XYZ file of C-alpha atoms in Angstrom:
657
model
C 9.496 81.334 94.025
C 9.359 78.210 91.987
C 10.572 80.086 88.901
C 13.532 81.420 90.798
C 14.500 77.889 91.779
C 14.203 76.733 88.157
C 16.368 79.596 86.996
C 19.026 78.782 89.599
C 18.909 75.099 88.699
C 19.302 75.881 85.009
C 22.251 78.196 85.688
C 23.921 75.526 87.853
C 23.438 72.877 85.176
C 25.033 75.150 82.582
C 28.031 75.802 84.838
C 28.479 72.073 85.372
C 28.184 71.511 81.655
C 30.883 74.075 80.926
C 33.125 72.609 83.585
C 32.565 69.185 82.135
C 33.365 70.430 78.642
C 36.516 72.162 79.857
C 37.536 69.015 81.703
C 36.927 66.864 78.663
C 38.896 69.325 76.516
C 41.799 69.304 78.973
C 41.732 65.530 79.056
C 41.750 65.424 75.256
C 44.626 67.887 75.046
C 46.518 66.008 77.737
C 45.870 62.714 75.989
C 46.925 64.230 72.684
C 50.170 65.419 74.210
C 50.853 62.016 75.705
C 50.038 60.372 72.386
C 52.351 62.775 70.545
C 55.071 62.177 73.100
C 54.561 58.435 72.709
C 54.724 58.819 68.935
C 57.853 61.025 68.980
C 59.778 59.258 71.707
C 58.708 55.664 71.250
C 57.439 55.121 67.747
C 59.733 57.581 65.878
C 62.394 58.013 68.539
C 65.259 56.198 66.790
C 64.519 57.919 63.485
C 64.410 61.412 64.964
C 67.507 60.739 67.088
C 69.424 59.803 63.973
C 68.201 62.943 62.190
C 69.336 65.122 65.088
C 72.716 63.443 65.142
C 73.169 64.137 61.451
C 72.397 67.805 62.021
C 74.571 68.380 65.085
C 77.191 65.651 64.873
C 79.365 64.532 62.014
C 82.240 62.144 61.530
C 85.297 64.164 60.597
C 88.701 62.799 59.640
C 91.952 64.555 60.378
C 95.595 63.743 59.701
C 98.356 65.391 61.634
C 101.018 67.450 59.950
C 103.934 65.531 58.480
C 107.179 65.932 60.410
C 109.869 68.308 59.201
C 113.323 67.550 57.790
C 116.334 69.563 58.944
C 120.009 69.714 58.092
C 122.756 69.325 60.713
C 122.580 73.046 61.586
C 118.812 72.990 62.113
C 118.037 74.623 58.770
C 114.653 73.642 57.424
C 114.773 71.424 54.329
C 111.177 70.171 54.158
C 107.987 71.066 55.969
C 104.230 70.792 55.627
C 101.852 73.738 55.458
C 98.101 73.746 55.977
C 96.022 73.937 52.802
C 92.363 73.413 51.993
C 90.899 70.609 49.910
C 87.286 70.404 48.784
C 85.071 67.344 48.659
C 81.406 66.771 47.935
C 78.726 64.391 49.133
C 76.677 64.037 45.930
C 73.670 62.533 47.734
C 73.304 65.721 49.780
C 73.300 68.064 46.782
C 69.877 69.524 46.148
C 70.503 70.401 42.486
C 73.738 68.941 41.063
C 73.081 70.433 37.633
C 72.903 73.953 39.062
C 75.834 73.374 41.437
C 78.251 72.202 38.726
C 78.867 75.581 36.997
C 79.149 77.330 40.369
C 81.813 74.864 41.528
C 83.640 75.001 38.203
C 83.901 78.781 38.446
C 84.888 78.706 42.121
C 87.638 76.138 41.576
C 88.649 77.320 38.093
C 88.224 73.802 36.768
C 86.603 72.455 33.557
C 82.823 72.170 33.842
C 82.752 68.674 32.345
C 85.172 67.419 34.980
C 83.014 68.822 37.805
C 79.844 67.335 36.329
C 81.451 63.908 36.068
C 82.477 64.034 39.729
C 79.012 65.094 40.898
C 77.357 62.253 39.016
C 79.331 59.545 40.806
C 77.016 57.409 42.998
C 79.142 57.745 46.115
C 78.766 59.523 49.420
C 82.275 61.045 49.262
C 84.040 62.427 46.203
C 87.144 64.632 46.067
C 86.659 67.661 43.827
C 90.107 69.249 44.229
C 93.097 68.699 46.500
C 95.316 71.390 47.973
C 93.499 74.368 46.466
C 94.559 77.999 46.740
C 93.275 80.362 49.411
C 91.296 82.236 46.769
C 89.533 79.092 45.598
C 88.764 78.147 49.186
C 87.139 81.542 49.753
C 85.095 81.041 46.579
C 83.785 77.724 47.901
C 82.820 79.302 51.227
C 81.061 82.187 49.489
C 79.129 79.773 47.250
C 77.503 78.222 50.343
C 76.414 75.033 48.587
C 74.926 72.278 50.705
C 76.835 69.010 50.428
C 80.129 70.736 49.498
C 82.777 70.743 52.225
C 86.284 72.048 52.853
C 88.789 70.044 54.859
C 92.262 70.994 55.979
C 95.159 68.959 54.607
C 98.897 69.494 54.522
C 101.012 70.241 51.461
C 104.746 69.521 51.416
C 107.013 72.502 50.840
C 110.761 72.511 50.165
C 111.974 76.060 50.881
C 115.303 75.740 49.040
C 113.989 74.408 45.739
C 116.309 71.853 44.157
C 118.798 71.836 47.062
C 119.367 68.127 47.859
C 116.197 67.384 45.912
C 117.032 63.781 45.005
C 118.092 63.033 48.574
C 114.944 64.467 50.143
C 112.563 62.948 47.600
C 108.911 64.005 47.650
C 105.444 63.000 48.824
C 102.165 62.275 47.049
C 98.859 64.095 47.413
C 97.851 61.832 50.282
C 101.051 62.660 52.143
C 102.862 59.356 51.602
C 106.599 59.444 50.911
C 107.348 58.368 47.350
C 111.091 58.942 46.927
C 114.263 59.596 48.912
C 114.322 60.273 52.646
C 110.596 61.045 52.482
C 110.021 57.446 51.420
C 112.523 55.712 53.697
C 111.309 57.542 56.814
C 107.658 57.745 55.827
C 106.587 55.829 58.939
C 108.487 58.352 61.089
C 107.451 61.542 59.315
C 103.830 60.761 58.541
C 101.199 62.327 60.775
C 98.755 60.074 62.565
C 95.217 59.840 61.231
C 92.126 60.085 63.429
C 88.363 60.090 62.872
C 86.294 62.229 65.225
C 82.609 62.454 66.040
C 82.479 66.222 66.160
C 79.490 68.040 67.732
C 78.725 71.564 66.632
C 76.493 74.283 68.039
C 73.878 76.230 66.077
C 76.624 78.479 64.645
C 78.619 75.513 63.387
C 81.392 75.869 65.946
C 83.077 72.673 67.076
C 82.253 71.876 70.717
C 84.465 68.833 71.269
C 86.508 66.316 69.348
C 86.699 63.064 71.240
C 84.936 61.592 74.239
C 87.368 63.263 76.639
C 86.981 66.647 74.969
C 90.681 67.106 74.243
C 92.779 67.578 71.126
C 95.050 64.716 70.114
C 98.674 65.187 69.064
C 98.752 63.820 65.529
C 101.955 65.422 64.273
C 104.663 63.225 62.731
C 108.199 63.110 64.109
C 111.047 65.157 62.625
C 114.135 63.858 60.813
C 117.553 65.521 61.058
C 120.118 64.763 58.371
C 123.895 64.995 58.511
C 123.817 67.209 55.409
C 124.950 70.813 55.698
C 122.741 72.929 53.441
C 125.532 75.424 52.824
C 128.081 72.801 51.749
C 125.325 71.144 49.728
C 124.924 74.409 47.838
C 128.677 74.642 47.234
C 128.659 71.110 45.822
C 125.648 71.675 43.585
C 126.972 74.925 42.158
C 130.432 73.486 41.407
C 128.960 70.299 39.950
C 126.519 72.158 37.717
C 129.293 74.370 36.390
C 131.533 71.359 35.630
C 128.826 69.424 33.791
C 127.809 72.448 31.730
C 131.382 73.493 30.938
C 132.289 70.059 29.552
C 128.920 69.200 27.981
C 128.400 66.266 30.308
C 125.339 64.057 30.379
C 125.019 64.103 34.173
C 127.139 64.427 37.278
C 127.446 63.750 40.970
C 129.300 65.275 43.910
C 129.758 63.883 47.400
C 131.262 65.539 50.486
C 131.961 63.536 53.661
C 133.288 64.647 57.032
C 136.209 62.265 57.451
C 136.437 61.893 61.272
C 132.725 61.099 61.702
C 131.957 59.561 58.271
C 128.908 61.862 58.104
C 127.788 62.917 54.638
C 127.749 66.727 54.357
C 126.608 67.013 50.740
C 125.128 64.708 48.137
C 124.561 66.495 44.823
C 123.125 65.157 41.576
C 122.915 66.895 38.217
C 120.495 67.509 36.497
C 118.923 69.033 39.573
C 115.464 68.104 40.813
C 112.992 70.453 42.492
C 110.714 68.372 44.756
C 108.167 71.207 44.785
C 107.421 70.217 41.174
C 107.873 66.430 41.143
C 105.804 65.715 38.056
C 107.836 67.777 35.613
C 110.544 65.231 34.769
C 110.648 61.867 36.516
C 114.163 61.167 35.191
C 115.443 63.928 37.473
C 114.221 62.052 40.566
C 117.195 59.715 40.235
C 119.717 59.877 43.064
C 122.656 58.845 40.894
C 125.053 58.729 43.818
C 123.318 55.657 45.238
C 121.588 54.260 42.143
C 124.291 54.497 39.460
C 127.054 51.892 39.688
C 129.774 52.715 37.153
C 133.295 51.529 36.480
C 135.435 53.768 38.708
C 138.590 53.761 36.608
C 141.838 54.954 38.154
C 140.189 56.215 41.345
C 140.294 52.530 42.407
C 144.104 52.317 42.181
C 144.755 53.503 45.778
C 142.873 50.403 46.990
C 145.166 48.222 44.874
C 148.218 49.917 46.337
C 146.951 49.465 49.900
C 146.208 45.767 49.346
C 149.618 45.147 47.761
C 151.394 46.996 50.594
C 149.406 45.113 53.231
C 150.345 41.769 51.659
C 154.011 42.755 51.281
C 153.909 42.427 47.497
C 155.346 45.939 47.124
C 156.768 48.724 49.206
C 156.976 52.458 48.579
C 160.046 52.074 46.340
C 159.272 48.847 44.446
C 159.831 49.519 40.737
C 157.919 48.258 37.699
C 158.532 48.666 33.984
C 155.714 50.606 32.280
C 156.509 49.211 28.811
C 156.902 52.684 27.274
C 153.148 53.169 27.306
C 151.862 50.006 25.554
C 151.641 46.419 26.802
C 149.946 43.413 25.229
C 148.468 40.890 27.661
C 146.824 37.693 26.301
C 145.890 39.421 23.093
C 144.627 42.668 24.686
C 146.513 45.972 24.466
C 146.812 47.976 27.693
C 147.912 51.578 27.228
C 149.020 54.526 29.333
C 148.367 58.149 28.448
C 152.106 58.855 28.428
C 155.082 56.674 27.523
C 157.164 55.821 30.591
C 159.855 53.319 31.535
C 160.704 52.188 35.073
C 158.658 53.736 37.917
C 158.592 53.172 41.693
C 155.218 52.397 43.302
C 154.594 55.950 44.502
C 155.066 57.359 40.983
C 152.910 54.622 39.477
C 150.031 56.131 41.459
C 151.208 59.705 40.893
C 151.205 59.310 37.106
C 148.321 56.801 37.095
C 149.984 54.079 35.023
C 147.494 51.418 33.933
C 150.248 49.067 32.799
C 152.186 49.064 36.063
C 148.943 48.863 38.079
C 147.997 45.764 36.089
C 151.363 44.202 36.869
C 150.931 44.913 40.588
C 147.477 43.336 40.462
C 148.828 40.218 38.762
C 151.561 39.921 41.404
C 148.964 40.342 44.153
C 146.661 37.716 42.670
C 142.928 37.618 42.025
C 141.938 35.930 45.290
C 143.797 38.306 47.571
C 142.824 41.448 45.661
C 139.171 40.390 45.495
C 139.248 39.712 49.233
C 140.374 43.246 50.042
C 137.810 44.782 47.704
C 135.098 42.805 49.477
C 136.410 43.873 52.884
C 136.173 47.504 51.780
C 132.525 46.979 50.860
C 132.579 46.706 47.090
C 129.822 44.532 45.694
C 127.465 45.197 48.605
C 125.232 48.061 49.699
C 126.465 50.607 52.206
C 123.339 50.265 54.349
C 122.407 53.938 54.148
C 118.649 54.636 54.347
C 118.374 55.500 50.658
C 115.840 53.529 48.597
C 117.093 51.253 45.837
C 120.846 51.537 46.372
C 122.816 49.714 43.670
C 125.289 47.214 45.184
C 127.551 47.369 42.132
C 129.220 44.426 40.453
C 132.251 42.493 41.683
C 132.537 39.076 40.076
C 134.046 36.175 42.050
C 137.827 35.771 41.524
C 137.499 32.278 40.040
C 135.935 33.879 36.957
C 138.810 36.332 36.485
C 141.181 35.675 33.621
C 144.572 37.452 33.696
C 143.181 40.268 31.556
C 140.191 40.619 33.935
C 142.533 40.911 36.915
C 144.561 43.505 35.032
C 141.419 45.485 34.178
C 140.099 45.483 37.752
C 143.532 46.650 38.909
C 142.981 49.963 37.130
C 139.230 50.187 37.838
C 137.619 48.565 34.797
C 135.639 45.336 34.670
C 133.808 46.039 37.947
C 131.344 48.698 39.069
C 130.693 50.687 42.221
C 128.517 53.593 43.267
C 129.897 56.841 44.680
C 128.994 55.879 48.250
C 131.076 52.717 48.011
C 133.997 54.734 46.683
C 133.691 57.179 49.582
C 133.566 54.378 52.151
C 136.709 52.805 50.712
C 138.634 56.106 50.604
C 137.714 56.830 54.211
C 139.472 53.599 55.181
C 142.730 55.169 54.004
C 142.069 58.494 55.763
C 141.108 56.779 59.035
C 144.366 54.792 59.350
C 142.999 51.604 57.837
C 139.742 51.476 59.820
C 136.424 51.242 57.966
C 133.613 53.327 59.466
C 129.981 53.140 58.326
C 128.745 56.183 56.417
C 125.942 58.211 57.985
C 123.334 60.527 56.511
C 120.715 60.651 59.304
C 121.324 62.005 62.809
C 117.803 61.719 64.194
C 116.167 59.315 64.659
C 119.299 57.425 65.646
C 120.238 54.582 63.328
C 121.793 51.249 64.115
C 125.484 51.422 63.262
C 127.649 48.662 61.902
C 130.822 48.025 63.904
C 134.092 49.525 62.708
C 136.519 47.054 61.160
C 140.273 47.197 60.582
C 141.236 46.599 56.938
C 144.846 47.840 56.714
C 147.675 48.516 59.097
C 148.049 52.169 60.063
C 151.425 52.395 58.328
C 149.946 51.072 55.073
C 147.121 53.611 55.114
C 149.538 56.461 55.812
C 151.830 55.344 52.979
C 148.979 55.411 50.464
C 147.843 58.799 51.783
C 151.343 60.171 51.169
C 151.159 58.836 47.601
C 147.825 60.615 47.122
C 149.424 63.853 48.298
C 152.014 63.489 45.535
C 149.218 63.229 42.952
C 148.102 66.763 43.860
C 151.147 68.480 45.298
C 153.853 67.049 43.016
C 153.743 66.703 39.232
C 150.872 64.195 39.291
C 147.584 64.066 37.425
C 145.661 66.051 40.070
C 147.470 69.375 40.172
C 144.282 71.242 39.184
C 142.933 70.449 42.667
C 145.627 72.407 44.531
C 144.538 74.983 47.117
C 147.356 77.387 48.070
C 148.383 76.890 51.672
C 146.396 73.649 52.055
C 147.869 70.213 51.411
C 145.655 68.230 49.074
C 145.568 64.491 48.452
C 143.595 62.810 45.715
C 143.310 60.601 42.687
C 142.030 61.159 39.178
C 139.852 58.727 37.271
C 139.103 58.464 33.544
C 137.052 55.328 32.981
C 135.987 54.116 29.550
C 132.306 53.249 29.365
C 131.191 49.986 27.838
C 128.843 50.101 24.848
C 125.711 48.014 24.353
C 127.847 45.382 22.616
C 130.022 45.003 25.724
C 133.086 46.602 24.146
C 134.641 49.863 25.305
C 133.872 52.914 23.183
C 134.740 56.591 23.129
C 132.618 57.710 26.096
C 134.093 58.247 29.551
C 133.357 58.889 33.204
C 135.684 61.629 34.453
C 136.128 61.642 38.231
C 138.319 62.932 41.012
C 138.470 61.946 44.693
C 140.327 64.141 47.193
C 141.008 64.921 50.837
C 141.462 68.387 52.356
C 143.757 68.862 54.178
C 145.666 65.894 52.812
C 147.831 65.445 55.906
C 144.966 65.773 58.435
C 141.874 64.868 56.436
C 138.768 66.837 57.335
C 136.762 66.570 54.107
C 136.535 63.861 51.490
C 135.201 65.191 48.187
C 134.263 63.138 45.140
C 133.063 64.562 41.816
C 132.197 62.583 38.691
C 130.966 63.866 35.317
C 129.378 61.385 32.933
C 130.307 61.551 29.250
C 132.088 64.928 29.134
C 133.490 66.198 25.857
C 135.654 67.265 24.173
C 137.859 66.870 27.290
C 137.286 63.693 29.267
C 140.167 63.390 31.747
C 139.322 63.454 35.442
C 142.200 65.817 36.213
C 140.807 68.364 33.747
C 137.032 67.951 34.163
C 136.443 66.965 37.808
C 139.518 68.158 39.741
C 138.736 71.920 39.430
C 135.215 71.303 40.760
C 136.649 69.386 43.723
C 139.036 72.264 44.403
C 136.162 74.769 44.317
C 134.103 72.755 46.790
C 137.088 72.201 49.080
C 138.108 75.861 49.084
C 134.625 77.088 49.912
C 134.004 74.394 52.524
C 137.256 75.251 54.314
C 136.451 78.969 54.195
C 132.930 78.313 55.475
C 134.346 76.347 58.410
C 137.009 78.989 59.101
C 139.860 76.574 58.363
C 141.724 78.341 55.582
C 145.286 79.312 56.541
C 146.382 82.934 56.916
C 147.852 83.185 53.426
C 144.443 82.326 51.932
C 142.362 84.756 53.949
C 142.494 87.487 51.330
C 141.765 85.357 48.268
C 138.662 86.755 46.611
C 136.118 84.363 45.148
C 132.405 83.846 44.719
C 130.504 82.305 47.612
C 127.144 82.337 49.342
C 125.760 82.957 52.782
C 123.013 80.843 54.319
C 119.972 82.475 55.881
C 118.074 80.832 58.710
C 114.454 79.935 59.423
C 113.614 78.754 55.935
C 115.466 81.573 54.184
C 116.972 80.710 50.848
C 120.355 79.056 50.605
C 122.415 80.623 47.886
C 122.488 84.383 48.358
C 125.534 85.221 46.235
C 128.265 87.527 47.482
C 131.695 88.472 46.178
C 133.818 88.374 49.305
C 137.215 87.413 50.560
C 137.785 84.317 52.652
C 137.952 86.130 55.991
C 134.493 87.610 55.409
C 133.082 84.195 54.556
C 134.416 82.876 57.839
C 132.697 85.683 59.702
C 129.322 85.573 57.953
C 128.912 81.939 57.055
C 130.429 80.181 60.008
C 127.503 77.834 60.348
C 125.476 79.944 62.798
C 121.849 80.899 62.061
C 121.276 84.664 61.834
C 118.388 85.360 64.209
C 119.015 89.094 64.621
C 118.080 90.185 61.084
C 114.669 90.671 59.460
C 114.004 87.898 56.889
C 112.976 88.533 53.293
C 109.244 87.805 52.985
C 108.577 89.580 49.688
C 106.610 87.496 47.227
C 105.515 84.908 49.793
C 101.875 84.098 50.475
C 100.622 85.587 53.712
C 100.255 82.099 55.190
C 103.882 81.160 54.499
C 105.119 84.543 55.678
C 103.320 84.153 58.992
C 104.629 80.601 59.394
C 108.192 81.748 58.781
C 107.831 84.557 61.323
C 106.735 82.081 63.974
C 110.333 80.942 64.154
C 111.238 84.459 65.284
C 108.332 84.659 67.735
C 106.790 87.506 65.702
C 103.130 88.109 64.841
C 103.063 90.702 62.026
C 100.629 93.546 61.449
C 98.764 92.856 58.192
C 97.753 95.705 55.889
C 95.780 95.344 52.646
C 93.415 92.690 51.398
C 95.504 90.554 49.080
C 97.284 87.270 49.590
C 100.912 88.085 48.571
C 103.475 90.135 50.509
C 104.275 93.180 48.352
C 106.079 95.320 50.938
C 107.414 94.920 54.446
C 108.722 97.138 57.211
C 111.435 96.836 58.456
C 113.022 95.891 55.136
C 114.841 92.554 54.677
C 118.275 92.389 56.268
C 117.602 95.176 58.789
C 118.133 94.577 62.519
C 115.033 93.736 64.513
C 113.497 96.497 66.631
C 114.280 95.623 70.233
C 113.186 94.624 72.801
C 109.839 93.892 71.077
C 110.127 92.725 67.473
C 107.590 94.377 65.200
C 106.896 93.839 61.511
C 104.245 95.145 59.131
C 103.305 93.363 55.905
C 101.466 95.048 53.035
C 99.567 92.594 50.842
C 98.395 92.667 47.251
C 96.233 90.342 45.196
C 99.034 88.854 43.072
């Protein structure tokens, strides 16, 4: 009995021992967990929190797309497209030496250049900006830690050199460096934001900012007064004139007279802003930056001033000295020998001698005053960087020979914009209106001022009609059925020594129609040879621009509707300006009347798939993509075909190159 009790007592003690051991073990485990929690949350909490944040959150920067630039018809002149750039955080690279050849092959860059970038002791280093889609795919496939892609925007000018100097260009960081891009950089530039972006285990972005919403970072758009079609007319005519007469450079300007809005501003040599680094000399917008002696194109301003002051009237006669006149030891010559001429024929035949005599009768102070009123010697105020104000010396420094020279456009300088502003005074009945080149955003406008009486302006305009329509120096600018009015200019250029040499600026300024001015057109060719007269070199180019502009606007008279000539038709939504056709004037009016063609399939051949898709967005079309390349090799429907209605459909076949 006693043994049984001992056995039971021993068994009970063993059970208690096991329970005690289990309890102690549980307490140890529980204490260990609490200690670990204390260690993780209290002792190492900040460190581990920072590590988790680095894994799941990252600071990302983003800049919105730069705003677009449009012409007056809504045609796209400049836009930004999304491209990839690659950067590296060298401190995160596990093996920079092994990563360098992989990155060099992926980006198709020199190995030494990549190695130098990876060795920089910085936490952020650009490897390549604005890379191709193929290179971006190579970077993704490489899967290197510490190497990142970020989306940037690249500027694209769909019409190449069209208005290149006016538009300007941007740098790699998206800042405007020249032209409208520079002047309106603060308007066009996209806003920049830095986000703390959280990602899930698959790397997908969960939110951007604290409110979980996307921000609108896009820059504002700019709309110019330019008409891309008329700009093309001006560039083609100008290029042909400069090449035909072996000129050094040239410029062409077209202004809508009633509104003073600039429709075209062409400079030759042309500049393609898609390739800004090729030749920096071509960046130059000569129309605003080059101030040259205008020559005889200034004579209408002399006539207007003399008429306003009552020094002359339409029939006042002067003796032209049979072509040669010596004034204070300086010979002044005319191209042709003439005797007595009335004022209207002095302008018609462009007599330097008689113009000098009118200027002397008018006097330096009065003539200088009118030139200043018309804006010579000061900038026009257009939003174009670096405009040259020209040179107009004070009248107290004018000797008689200086006054004579300025009377026929020598001894002072002006840019083409100043010349246009002064000519518009005559066309607008003596009222000076400020020139405009930007429609949106709206610009502050200077008030209109009255310079001449209406009768004076109309008298000078009638004289300018005689230059073209009678036996004047501008007969090469005639358009059958349209009254023209204009003035030739053949200005000698000064040499480095200050004396006049054998180089000239040939120019012509004209209005179409001359009796109801709609367009003012100015063309100048620098240093043409062997011919150098404005009526021979520049007047035909002005006629070509005027004819095509009138046909484009549907304003040619009936007798001109069947004249056949070479022209172009504009295509909308980023299509190329300059598709050449041989048509008659009535067909130009029908096809190129300034309306965008939205009912035809655009030509996408040769474009990258990204640009093709972006262009189709304007039509509200999402194409079907076939093939695995990056370039559009074939499309259906073909370019120029009507869209399939009611639902537009398009298939693109891609190839590698």
